[in-house]
C-alpha cells in the first residue's frame, strides 16, 4: 500500500517518542507529513477544575507546548528530508481530525494509541496506524 | 526557561516595507539587510539553510504571517528579523493567503531548545488578531519593537 499524505494527530499528552516514528514512517513510505495539534477546550476545563488551575493559564501552556511539539517534529523531518506542514487548531479531536483528512486528502492517519483515540480508529475513513 | 522574543529583535533587523515579490527574494532581501547591519556573517550559508526549509515545508502559518526559520552556524546567537510587505508575498501558506508580516528566526545548530521555544512563543504571539493588526499598522522599527515588548506574555 502506498501512502502519499500522512496526518499525525497530536494532543497535549503526546510524548516525543512518537515523533521520530512518524518521521521515519514518512521517510520510508515517501509520504508528506501533515502534523495537527488539537487543543481540546473541554479537556482543558476538566483538567483546570481537577488541578485547581486557571483555564487561561492551562490553555496558554497547552498552546505553547503544542507549538513546541510541532516545531520539534518539523526540525526532525527537515533533517530527514521529509516534507511537513504544521497545524494547530482548537476544537473537538474527532471532528477536527475528520476535517483534516478530507481537506488535505489524507490517505493514512497516525495517532497515539490511548483510550480516547478508539473513536478515531472506528470512525475514520482512512487507515489508522496507532503509534 | 522564560524566553522573551523582544530580547532577540533589534531595530536594525527590521524592514518596514520589503521590496521583494516572492519568498526566496524576500529571504534574500532580509538576509542582505542583516549582513549589512553586521547581524549575520555568512549570508550565503544563511540563505541556503532557510531555502532548504522552504523547499520542505510551508513557513506561511496563515492569517498573513510567515516565519521562515533555520538552525545554522551562519549565526552566532538566536536572532530575529522582521519585514512587512504591504502587497503580500506567497509563502505557500496553509490558508492560501499572501503573507504581509514576516518574522525570520535563526539560531546556531547547538541551540535547539532555545530555537524551538522562540518559534513556539512567536507562533502563539502572532495568532492574536490584535497583535497582527498592530504590526501591520506600525510606523517604524521602534514602534514594532514596542508592540512586541508590550504584547508578549
PDB file of C-alpha atoms in Angstrom:
ATOM      1  CA  UNK A   1       0.000   0.000   0.000  1.00  0.00           C
ATOM      2  CA  UNK A   2       1.378   3.419  -0.941  1.00  0.00           C
ATOM      3  CA  UNK A   3       0.779   6.406   1.290  1.00  0.00           C
ATOM      4  CA  UNK A   4       1.482   9.866  -0.044  1.00  0.00           C
ATOM      5  CA  UNK A   5      -0.162  12.142   2.509  1.00  0.00           C
ATOM      6  CA  UNK A   6       0.060  11.169   6.187  1.00  0.00           C
ATOM      7  CA  UNK A   7      -1.584  13.032   9.037  1.00  0.00           C
ATOM      8  CA  UNK A   8      -0.120  12.804  12.519  1.00  0.00           C
ATOM      9  CA  UNK A   9      -2.605  13.926  15.153  1.00  0.00           C
ATOM     10  CA  UNK A  10      -1.242  15.144  18.457  1.00  0.00           C
ATOM     11  CA  UNK A  11      -2.843  16.269  21.688  1.00  0.00           C
ATOM     12  CA  UNK A  12      -1.387  17.671  24.888  1.00  0.00           C
ATOM     13  CA  UNK A  13      -0.485  14.202  26.218  1.00  0.00           C
ATOM     14  CA  UNK A  14       1.608  13.249  23.186  1.00  0.00           C
ATOM     15  CA  UNK A  15       5.113  12.105  24.005  1.00  0.00           C
ATOM     16  CA  UNK A  16       8.097  12.919  21.845  1.00  0.00           C
ATOM     17  CA  UNK A  17       8.873   9.267  21.107  1.00  0.00           C
ATOM     18  CA  UNK A  18       6.118   9.048  18.503  1.00  0.00           C
ATOM     19  CA  UNK A  19       7.536  11.991  16.570  1.00  0.00           C
ATOM     20  CA  UNK A  20      10.574  10.057  15.342  1.00  0.00           C
ATOM     21  CA  UNK A  21       8.426   7.060  14.414  1.00  0.00           C
ATOM     22  CA  UNK A  22       6.125   9.271  12.354  1.00  0.00           C
ATOM     23  CA  UNK A  23       9.042  10.920  10.556  1.00  0.00           C
ATOM     24  CA  UNK A  24      10.655   7.546   9.787  1.00  0.00           C
ATOM     25  CA  UNK A  25       7.336   6.183   8.532  1.00  0.00           C
ATOM     26  CA  UNK A  26       7.008   9.110   6.121  1.00  0.00           C
ATOM     27  CA  UNK A  27      10.634   8.874   5.049  1.00  0.00           C
ATOM     28  CA  UNK A  28      10.301   5.166   4.265  1.00  0.00           C
ATOM     29  CA  UNK A  29       6.960   5.493   2.508  1.00  0.00           C
ATOM     30  CA  UNK A  30       7.857   8.688   0.645  1.00  0.00           C
ATOM     31  CA  UNK A  31       4.875  10.399   2.241  1.00  0.00           C
ATOM     32  CA  UNK A  32       4.282  14.052   3.011  1.00  0.00           C
ATOM     33  CA  UNK A  33       3.676  14.662   6.706  1.00  0.00           C
ATOM     34  CA  UNK A  34       0.855  16.870   7.915  1.00  0.00           C
ATOM     35  CA  UNK A  35       1.004  17.397  11.670  1.00  0.00           C
ATOM     36  CA  UNK A  36      -2.062  18.563  13.557  1.00  0.00           C
ATOM     37  CA  UNK A  37      -2.029  19.515  17.213  1.00  0.00           C
ATOM     38  CA  UNK A  38      -5.547  19.773  18.645  1.00  0.00           C
ATOM     39  CA  UNK A  39      -6.322  21.792  21.758  1.00  0.00           C
ATOM     40  CA  UNK A  40      -9.482  20.370  23.326  1.00  0.00           C
ATOM     41  CA  UNK A  41     -11.233  23.092  25.381  1.00  0.00           C
ATOM     42  CA  UNK A  42     -13.445  20.593  27.260  1.00  0.00           C
ATOM     43  CA  UNK A  43     -10.410  18.637  28.339  1.00  0.00           C
ATOM     44  CA  UNK A  44      -8.633  21.793  29.480  1.00  0.00           C
ATOM     45  CA  UNK A  45     -11.676  22.876  31.505  1.00  0.00           C
ATOM     46  CA  UNK A  46     -11.858  19.460  33.184  1.00  0.00           C
ATOM     47  CA  UNK A  47      -8.150  19.476  33.927  1.00  0.00           C
ATOM     48  CA  UNK A  48      -8.353  23.024  35.297  1.00  0.00           C
ATOM     49  CA  UNK A  49     -11.091  22.108  37.737  1.00  0.00           C
ATOM     50  CA  UNK A  50      -9.298  18.932  38.809  1.00  0.00           C
ATOM     51  CA  UNK A  51      -5.987  20.671  39.388  1.00  0.00           C
ATOM     52  CA  UNK A  52      -7.405  23.991  40.654  1.00  0.00           C
ATOM     53  CA  UNK A  53      -5.614  25.917  37.941  1.00  0.00           C
ATOM     54  CA  UNK A  54      -6.945  28.763  35.826  1.00  0.00           C
ATOM     55  CA  UNK A  55      -8.270  27.714  32.400  1.00  0.00           C
ATOM     56  CA  UNK A  56      -6.415  30.632  30.782  1.00  0.00           C
ATOM     57  CA  UNK A  57      -3.090  29.545  32.261  1.00  0.00           C
ATOM     58  CA  UNK A  58      -3.578  25.925  31.202  1.00  0.00           C
ATOM     59  CA  UNK A  59      -4.675  26.969  27.726  1.00  0.00           C
ATOM     60  CA  UNK A  60      -1.580  29.123  27.278  1.00  0.00           C
ATOM     61  CA  UNK A  61       0.676  26.274  28.410  1.00  0.00           C
ATOM     62  CA  UNK A  62      -1.067  23.744  26.154  1.00  0.00           C
ATOM     63  CA  UNK A  63      -0.810  26.018  23.124  1.00  0.00           C
ATOM     64  CA  UNK A  64       2.846  26.764  23.721  1.00  0.00           C
ATOM     65  CA  UNK A  65       3.633  23.076  24.284  1.00  0.00           C
ATOM     66  CA  UNK A  66       1.712  22.282  21.102  1.00  0.00           C
ATOM     67  CA  UNK A  67       3.805  24.649  19.015  1.00  0.00           C
ATOM     68  CA  UNK A  68       6.962  23.205  20.596  1.00  0.00           C
ATOM     69  CA  UNK A  69       5.945  19.674  19.600  1.00  0.00           C
ATOM     70  CA  UNK A  70       5.124  20.843  16.083  1.00  0.00           C
ATOM     71  CA  UNK A  71       8.474  22.556  15.613  1.00  0.00           C
ATOM     72  CA  UNK A  72      10.329  19.623  17.167  1.00  0.00           C
ATOM     73  CA  UNK A  73       8.857  17.219  14.656  1.00  0.00           C
ATOM     74  CA  UNK A  74       9.415  19.674  11.818  1.00  0.00           C
ATOM     75  CA  UNK A  75      13.084  20.004  12.782  1.00  0.00           C
ATOM     76  CA  UNK A  76      13.485  16.231  12.680  1.00  0.00           C
ATOM     77  CA  UNK A  77      11.526  15.974   9.428  1.00  0.00           C
ATOM     78  CA  UNK A  78      13.737  18.542   7.709  1.00  0.00           C
ATOM     79  CA  UNK A  79      16.845  16.665   8.828  1.00  0.00           C
ATOM     80  CA  UNK A  80      15.374  13.546   7.228  1.00  0.00           C
ATOM     81  CA  UNK A  81      14.252  15.308   4.068  1.00  0.00           C
ATOM     82  CA  UNK A  82      10.550  14.777   4.836  1.00  0.00           C
ATOM     83  CA  UNK A  83       8.105  17.480   3.670  1.00  0.00           C
ATOM     84  CA  UNK A  84       5.953  18.810   6.538  1.00  0.00           C
ATOM     85  CA  UNK A  85       3.027  21.091   7.156  1.00  0.00           C
ATOM     86  CA  UNK A  86       2.254  22.235  10.701  1.00  0.00           C
ATOM     87  CA  UNK A  87      -1.222  22.984  12.056  1.00  0.00           C
ATOM     88  CA  UNK A  88      -2.571  23.939  15.455  1.00  0.00           C
ATOM     89  CA  UNK A  89      -6.326  24.001  15.982  1.00  0.00           C
ATOM     90  CA  UNK A  90      -8.800  24.229  18.817  1.00  0.00           C
ATOM     91  CA  UNK A  91     -11.915  22.068  18.991  1.00  0.00           C
ATOM     92  CA  UNK A  92     -13.223  18.533  19.082  1.00  0.00           C
ATOM     93  CA  UNK A  93     -10.482  15.986  18.348  1.00  0.00           C
ATOM     94  CA  UNK A  94     -12.599  13.660  16.224  1.00  0.00           C
ATOM     95  CA  UNK A  95     -14.293  16.392  14.206  1.00  0.00           C
ATOM     96  CA  UNK A  96     -11.028  18.212  13.621  1.00  0.00           C
ATOM     97  CA  UNK A  97      -9.293  15.011  12.522  1.00  0.00           C
ATOM     98  CA  UNK A  98     -12.079  14.170  10.069  1.00  0.00           C
ATOM     99  CA  UNK A  99     -11.974  17.711   8.688  1.00  0.00           C
ATOM    100  CA  UNK A 100      -8.221  17.473   8.039  1.00  0.00           C
ATOM    101  CA  UNK A 101      -8.488  14.017   6.477  1.00  0.00           C
ATOM    102  CA  UNK A 102     -10.983  15.424   3.959  1.00  0.00           C
ATOM    103  CA  UNK A 103      -9.464  18.865   3.446  1.00  0.00           C
ATOM    104  CA  UNK A 104      -5.931  17.633   2.811  1.00  0.00           C
ATOM    105  CA  UNK A 105      -6.851  14.363   1.068  1.00  0.00           C
ATOM    106  CA  UNK A 106      -5.017  12.344   3.710  1.00  0.00           C
ATOM    107  CA  UNK A 107      -4.553   8.651   2.982  1.00  0.00           C
ATOM    108  CA  UNK A 108      -3.214   7.412   6.326  1.00  0.00           C
ATOM    109  CA  UNK A 109      -3.648   8.631   9.870  1.00  0.00           C
ATOM    110  CA  UNK A 110      -1.006   8.276  12.573  1.00  0.00           C
ATOM    111  CA  UNK A 111      -2.120   8.619  16.160  1.00  0.00           C
ATOM    112  CA  UNK A 112      -1.021   7.757  19.653  1.00  0.00           C
ATOM    113  CA  UNK A 113      -2.786   4.653  20.973  1.00  0.00           C
ATOM    114  CA  UNK A 114      -4.828   5.608  24.042  1.00  0.00           C
ATOM    115  CA  UNK A 115      -8.296   5.209  25.496  1.00  0.00           C
ATOM    116  CA  UNK A 116      -9.710   8.358  23.880  1.00  0.00           C
ATOM    117  CA  UNK A 117      -8.400   7.575  20.394  1.00  0.00           C
ATOM    118  CA  UNK A 118     -10.589   4.460  19.977  1.00  0.00           C
ATOM    119  CA  UNK A 119     -13.365   6.582  18.449  1.00  0.00           C
ATOM    120  CA  UNK A 120     -10.931   7.752  15.757  1.00  0.00           C
ATOM    121  CA  UNK A 121      -9.898   4.171  14.914  1.00  0.00           C
ATOM    122  CA  UNK A 122     -13.503   3.138  14.359  1.00  0.00           C
ATOM    123  CA  UNK A 123     -14.887   6.183  12.604  1.00  0.00           C
ATOM    124  CA  UNK A 124     -12.095   7.398  10.341  1.00  0.00           C
ATOM    125  CA  UNK A 125     -12.418   6.887   6.586  1.00  0.00           C
ATOM    126  CA  UNK A 126      -8.710   6.126   6.033  1.00  0.00           C
ATOM    127  CA  UNK A 127      -6.362   3.530   7.576  1.00  0.00           C
ATOM    128  CA  UNK A 128      -5.252   4.469  11.085  1.00  0.00           C
ATOM    129  CA  UNK A 129      -1.890   3.451  12.496  1.00  0.00           C
ATOM    130  CA  UNK A 130      -1.592   3.537  16.268  1.00  0.00           C
ATOM    131  CA  UNK A 131       1.887   4.541  17.411  1.00  0.00           C
TER     132      UNK A 131
ATOM    133  CA  UNK B   1      13.297  28.718  30.778  1.00  0.00           C
ATOM    134  CA  UNK B   2      11.500  32.023  30.263  1.00  0.00           C
ATOM    135  CA  UNK B   3      12.295  33.451  26.854  1.00  0.00           C
ATOM    136  CA  UNK B   4      11.251  36.887  25.653  1.00  0.00           C
ATOM    137  CA  UNK B   5      11.127  37.319  21.902  1.00  0.00           C
ATOM    138  CA  UNK B   6      11.612  41.079  22.260  1.00  0.00           C
ATOM    139  CA  UNK B   7      15.100  40.443  23.611  1.00  0.00           C
ATOM    140  CA  UNK B   8      16.180  38.930  20.297  1.00  0.00           C
ATOM    141  CA  UNK B   9      14.724  41.528  17.940  1.00  0.00           C
ATOM    142  CA  UNK B  10      16.721  44.664  17.125  1.00  0.00           C
ATOM    143  CA  UNK B  11      15.658  47.791  15.215  1.00  0.00           C
ATOM    144  CA  UNK B  12      18.417  47.198  12.649  1.00  0.00           C
ATOM    145  CA  UNK B  13      16.858  43.797  11.832  1.00  0.00           C
ATOM    146  CA  UNK B  14      13.562  45.377  10.764  1.00  0.00           C
ATOM    147  CA  UNK B  15      12.429  46.307   7.239  1.00  0.00           C
ATOM    148  CA  UNK B  16       9.191  48.268   7.259  1.00  0.00           C
ATOM    149  CA  UNK B  17       8.489  47.823   3.542  1.00  0.00           C
ATOM    150  CA  UNK B  18      10.168  44.931   1.816  1.00  0.00           C
ATOM    151  CA  UNK B  19      10.552  45.219  -1.968  1.00  0.00           C
ATOM    152  CA  UNK B  20      10.704  41.500  -2.802  1.00  0.00           C
ATOM    153  CA  UNK B  21       7.740  39.887  -4.518  1.00  0.00           C
ATOM    154  CA  UNK B  22       8.423  36.197  -3.854  1.00  0.00           C
ATOM    155  CA  UNK B  23       9.545  34.238  -0.803  1.00  0.00           C
ATOM    156  CA  UNK B  24      13.122  33.485  -1.856  1.00  0.00           C
ATOM    157  CA  UNK B  25      13.674  37.118  -2.891  1.00  0.00           C
ATOM    158  CA  UNK B  26      12.186  38.200   0.460  1.00  0.00           C
ATOM    159  CA  UNK B  27      14.552  35.914   2.369  1.00  0.00           C
ATOM    160  CA  UNK B  28      17.494  37.230   0.330  1.00  0.00           C
ATOM    161  CA  UNK B  29      16.485  40.849   0.985  1.00  0.00           C
ATOM    162  CA  UNK B  30      16.122  40.251   4.733  1.00  0.00           C
ATOM    163  CA  UNK B  31      19.426  38.400   4.977  1.00  0.00           C
ATOM    164  CA  UNK B  32      21.233  41.081   2.922  1.00  0.00           C
ATOM    165  CA  UNK B  33      19.825  43.681   5.306  1.00  0.00           C
ATOM    166  CA  UNK B  34      21.100  41.678   8.278  1.00  0.00           C
ATOM    167  CA  UNK B  35      24.537  41.224   6.711  1.00  0.00           C
ATOM    168  CA  UNK B  36      24.771  44.969   6.012  1.00  0.00           C
ATOM    169  CA  UNK B  37      23.957  45.631   9.660  1.00  0.00           C
ATOM    170  CA  UNK B  38      26.564  43.081  10.779  1.00  0.00           C
ATOM    171  CA  UNK B  39      23.987  40.790  12.393  1.00  0.00           C
ATOM    172  CA  UNK B  40      24.986  37.840  10.203  1.00  0.00           C
ATOM    173  CA  UNK B  41      28.467  36.998   8.985  1.00  0.00           C
ATOM    174  CA  UNK B  42      27.841  34.328   6.350  1.00  0.00           C
ATOM    175  CA  UNK B  43      24.803  35.456   4.379  1.00  0.00           C
ATOM    176  CA  UNK B  44      25.192  32.804   1.698  1.00  0.00           C
ATOM    177  CA  UNK B  45      25.113  29.887   4.152  1.00  0.00           C
ATOM    178  CA  UNK B  46      22.217  31.508   5.994  1.00  0.00           C
ATOM    179  CA  UNK B  47      20.103  31.822   2.829  1.00  0.00           C
ATOM    180  CA  UNK B  48      20.936  28.217   1.921  1.00  0.00           C
ATOM    181  CA  UNK B  49      19.676  26.942   5.295  1.00  0.00           C
ATOM    182  CA  UNK B  50      16.473  28.982   5.058  1.00  0.00           C
ATOM    183  CA  UNK B  51      15.826  27.917   1.460  1.00  0.00           C
ATOM    184  CA  UNK B  52      16.260  24.249   2.417  1.00  0.00           C
ATOM    185  CA  UNK B  53      13.361  24.589   4.880  1.00  0.00           C
ATOM    186  CA  UNK B  54      11.211  26.458   2.397  1.00  0.00           C
ATOM    187  CA  UNK B  55      11.566  23.547  -0.018  1.00  0.00           C
ATOM    188  CA  UNK B  56      10.424  21.032   2.611  1.00  0.00           C
ATOM    189  CA  UNK B  57       7.569  22.877   4.267  1.00  0.00           C
ATOM    190  CA  UNK B  58       5.383  25.910   4.225  1.00  0.00           C
ATOM    191  CA  UNK B  59       6.562  28.530   6.694  1.00  0.00           C
ATOM    192  CA  UNK B  60       3.445  30.569   5.978  1.00  0.00           C
ATOM    193  CA  UNK B  61       1.352  29.794   9.064  1.00  0.00           C
ATOM    194  CA  UNK B  62      -1.761  31.538   7.810  1.00  0.00           C
ATOM    195  CA  UNK B  63      -3.502  34.835   8.678  1.00  0.00           C
ATOM    196  CA  UNK B  64      -0.931  36.765   6.632  1.00  0.00           C
ATOM    197  CA  UNK B  65       2.051  35.519   8.650  1.00  0.00           C
ATOM    198  CA  UNK B  66       5.224  33.737   7.563  1.00  0.00           C
ATOM    199  CA  UNK B  67       8.017  32.566   9.841  1.00  0.00           C
ATOM    200  CA  UNK B  68      10.985  31.443   7.749  1.00  0.00           C
ATOM    201  CA  UNK B  69      13.477  29.790  10.106  1.00  0.00           C
ATOM    202  CA  UNK B  70      16.609  27.701  10.282  1.00  0.00           C
ATOM    203  CA  UNK B  71      19.261  26.324  12.579  1.00  0.00           C
ATOM    204  CA  UNK B  72      22.605  27.261  11.125  1.00  0.00           C
ATOM    205  CA  UNK B  73      26.064  28.183  12.289  1.00  0.00           C
ATOM    206  CA  UNK B  74      25.899  31.182   9.983  1.00  0.00           C
ATOM    207  CA  UNK B  75      24.576  32.996  13.068  1.00  0.00           C
ATOM    208  CA  UNK B  76      26.293  33.181  16.437  1.00  0.00           C
ATOM    209  CA  UNK B  77      23.210  33.537  18.602  1.00  0.00           C
ATOM    210  CA  UNK B  78      19.436  33.272  18.350  1.00  0.00           C
ATOM    211  CA  UNK B  79      18.311  36.110  16.131  1.00  0.00           C
ATOM    212  CA  UNK B  80      15.030  37.523  14.876  1.00  0.00           C
ATOM    213  CA  UNK B  81      14.242  39.809  11.970  1.00  0.00           C
ATOM    214  CA  UNK B  82      11.003  41.411  10.848  1.00  0.00           C
ATOM    215  CA  UNK B  83       9.731  42.564   7.471  1.00  0.00           C
ATOM    216  CA  UNK B  84       6.421  43.851   6.247  1.00  0.00           C
ATOM    217  CA  UNK B  85       5.027  43.525   2.760  1.00  0.00           C
ATOM    218  CA  UNK B  86       2.008  45.739   2.004  1.00  0.00           C
ATOM    219  CA  UNK B  87       1.119  43.736  -1.096  1.00  0.00           C
ATOM    220  CA  UNK B  88       1.851  40.356   0.500  1.00  0.00           C
ATOM    221  CA  UNK B  89       4.154  37.535  -0.577  1.00  0.00           C
ATOM    222  CA  UNK B  90       3.223  33.959  -1.436  1.00  0.00           C
ATOM    223  CA  UNK B  91       4.811  31.770   1.262  1.00  0.00           C
ATOM    224  CA  UNK B  92       2.599  28.788   0.286  1.00  0.00           C
ATOM    225  CA  UNK B  93       0.562  29.476   3.407  1.00  0.00           C
ATOM    226  CA  UNK B  94      -1.745  26.813   4.758  1.00  0.00           C
ATOM    227  CA  UNK B  95      -4.742  29.101   4.198  1.00  0.00           C
ATOM    228  CA  UNK B  96      -3.577  30.104   0.713  1.00  0.00           C
ATOM    229  CA  UNK B  97      -3.350  33.796   1.644  1.00  0.00           C
ATOM    230  CA  UNK B  98      -0.302  36.004   0.991  1.00  0.00           C
ATOM    231  CA  UNK B  99       1.954  36.874   3.915  1.00  0.00           C
ATOM    232  CA  UNK B 100       2.174  40.524   4.940  1.00  0.00           C
ATOM    233  CA  UNK B 101       4.160  40.039   8.131  1.00  0.00           C
ATOM    234  CA  UNK B 102       7.388  38.071   8.002  1.00  0.00           C
ATOM    235  CA  UNK B 103       9.357  37.102  11.069  1.00  0.00           C
ATOM    236  CA  UNK B 104      12.649  35.346  10.407  1.00  0.00           C
ATOM    237  CA  UNK B 105      14.266  33.259  13.140  1.00  0.00           C
ATOM    238  CA  UNK B 106      17.664  31.639  13.162  1.00  0.00           C
ATOM    239  CA  UNK B 107      19.844  30.063  15.774  1.00  0.00           C
ATOM    240  CA  UNK B 108      23.152  28.222  15.850  1.00  0.00           C
ATOM    241  CA  UNK B 109      22.942  24.432  15.418  1.00  0.00           C
ATOM    242  CA  UNK B 110      23.671  23.835  19.097  1.00  0.00           C
ATOM    243  CA  UNK B 111      20.843  25.956  20.493  1.00  0.00           C
ATOM    244  CA  UNK B 112      17.930  23.731  19.541  1.00  0.00           C
ATOM    245  CA  UNK B 113      15.785  24.121  22.675  1.00  0.00           C
ATOM    246  CA  UNK B 114      16.060  27.921  22.646  1.00  0.00           C
ATOM    247  CA  UNK B 115      15.224  27.915  18.948  1.00  0.00           C
ATOM    248  CA  UNK B 116      12.159  25.670  19.367  1.00  0.00           C
ATOM    249  CA  UNK B 117      10.951  27.774  22.272  1.00  0.00           C
ATOM    250  CA  UNK B 118      11.346  31.008  20.300  1.00  0.00           C
ATOM    251  CA  UNK B 119       9.396  29.529  17.389  1.00  0.00           C
ATOM    252  CA  UNK B 120       6.629  28.353  19.723  1.00  0.00           C
ATOM    253  CA  UNK B 121       6.402  31.718  21.502  1.00  0.00           C
ATOM    254  CA  UNK B 122       6.371  33.648  18.255  1.00  0.00           C
ATOM    255  CA  UNK B 123       3.741  31.407  16.644  1.00  0.00           C
ATOM    256  CA  UNK B 124       1.467  31.788  19.643  1.00  0.00           C
ATOM    257  CA  UNK B 125       2.081  35.548  19.809  1.00  0.00           C
ATOM    258  CA  UNK B 126       1.197  36.025  16.144  1.00  0.00           C
ATOM    259  CA  UNK B 127      -2.071  34.103  16.383  1.00  0.00           C
ATOM    260  CA  UNK B 128      -3.548  37.072  18.218  1.00  0.00           C
ATOM    261  CA  UNK B 129      -5.563  39.168  15.771  1.00  0.00           C
ATOM    262  CA  UNK B 130      -4.918  42.407  17.689  1.00  0.00           C
ATOM    263  CA  UNK B 131      -1.152  41.900  17.551  1.00  0.00           C
ATOM    264  CA  UNK B 132      -1.231  41.269  13.800  1.00  0.00           C
ATOM    265  CA  UNK B 133      -3.224  44.466  13.250  1.00  0.00           C
ATOM    266  CA  UNK B 134      -0.824  46.495  15.377  1.00  0.00           C
ATOM    267  CA  UNK B 135       2.162  45.155  13.458  1.00  0.00           C
ATOM    268  CA  UNK B 136       0.510  45.834  10.117  1.00  0.00           C
ATOM    269  CA  UNK B 137      -0.022  49.471  11.167  1.00  0.00           C
ATOM    270  CA  UNK B 138       3.321  50.045  12.899  1.00  0.00           C
ATOM    271  CA  UNK B 139       5.008  53.295  11.814  1.00  0.00           C
ATOM    272  CA  UNK B 140       8.671  52.464  12.239  1.00  0.00           C
ATOM    273  CA  UNK B 141      11.095  49.903  13.719  1.00  0.00           C
ATOM    274  CA  UNK B 142      10.813  51.428  17.188  1.00  0.00           C
ATOM    275  CA  UNK B 143       7.050  51.021  17.002  1.00  0.00           C
ATOM    276  CA  UNK B 144       7.460  47.337  16.008  1.00  0.00           C
ATOM    277  CA  UNK B 145       9.816  46.773  18.951  1.00  0.00           C
ATOM    278  CA  UNK B 146       7.362  48.468  21.267  1.00  0.00           C
ATOM    279  CA  UNK B 147       4.417  46.344  20.059  1.00  0.00           C
ATOM    280  CA  UNK B 148       6.355  43.114  20.562  1.00  0.00           C
ATOM    281  CA  UNK B 149       7.541  44.152  24.018  1.00  0.00           C
ATOM    282  CA  UNK B 150       4.130  45.286  25.249  1.00  0.00           C
ATOM    283  CA  UNK B 151       2.129  42.361  23.902  1.00  0.00           C
ATOM    284  CA  UNK B 152       4.257  39.304  24.595  1.00  0.00           C
ATOM    285  CA  UNK B 153       3.488  37.351  27.736  1.00  0.00           C
TER     286      UNK B 153
END
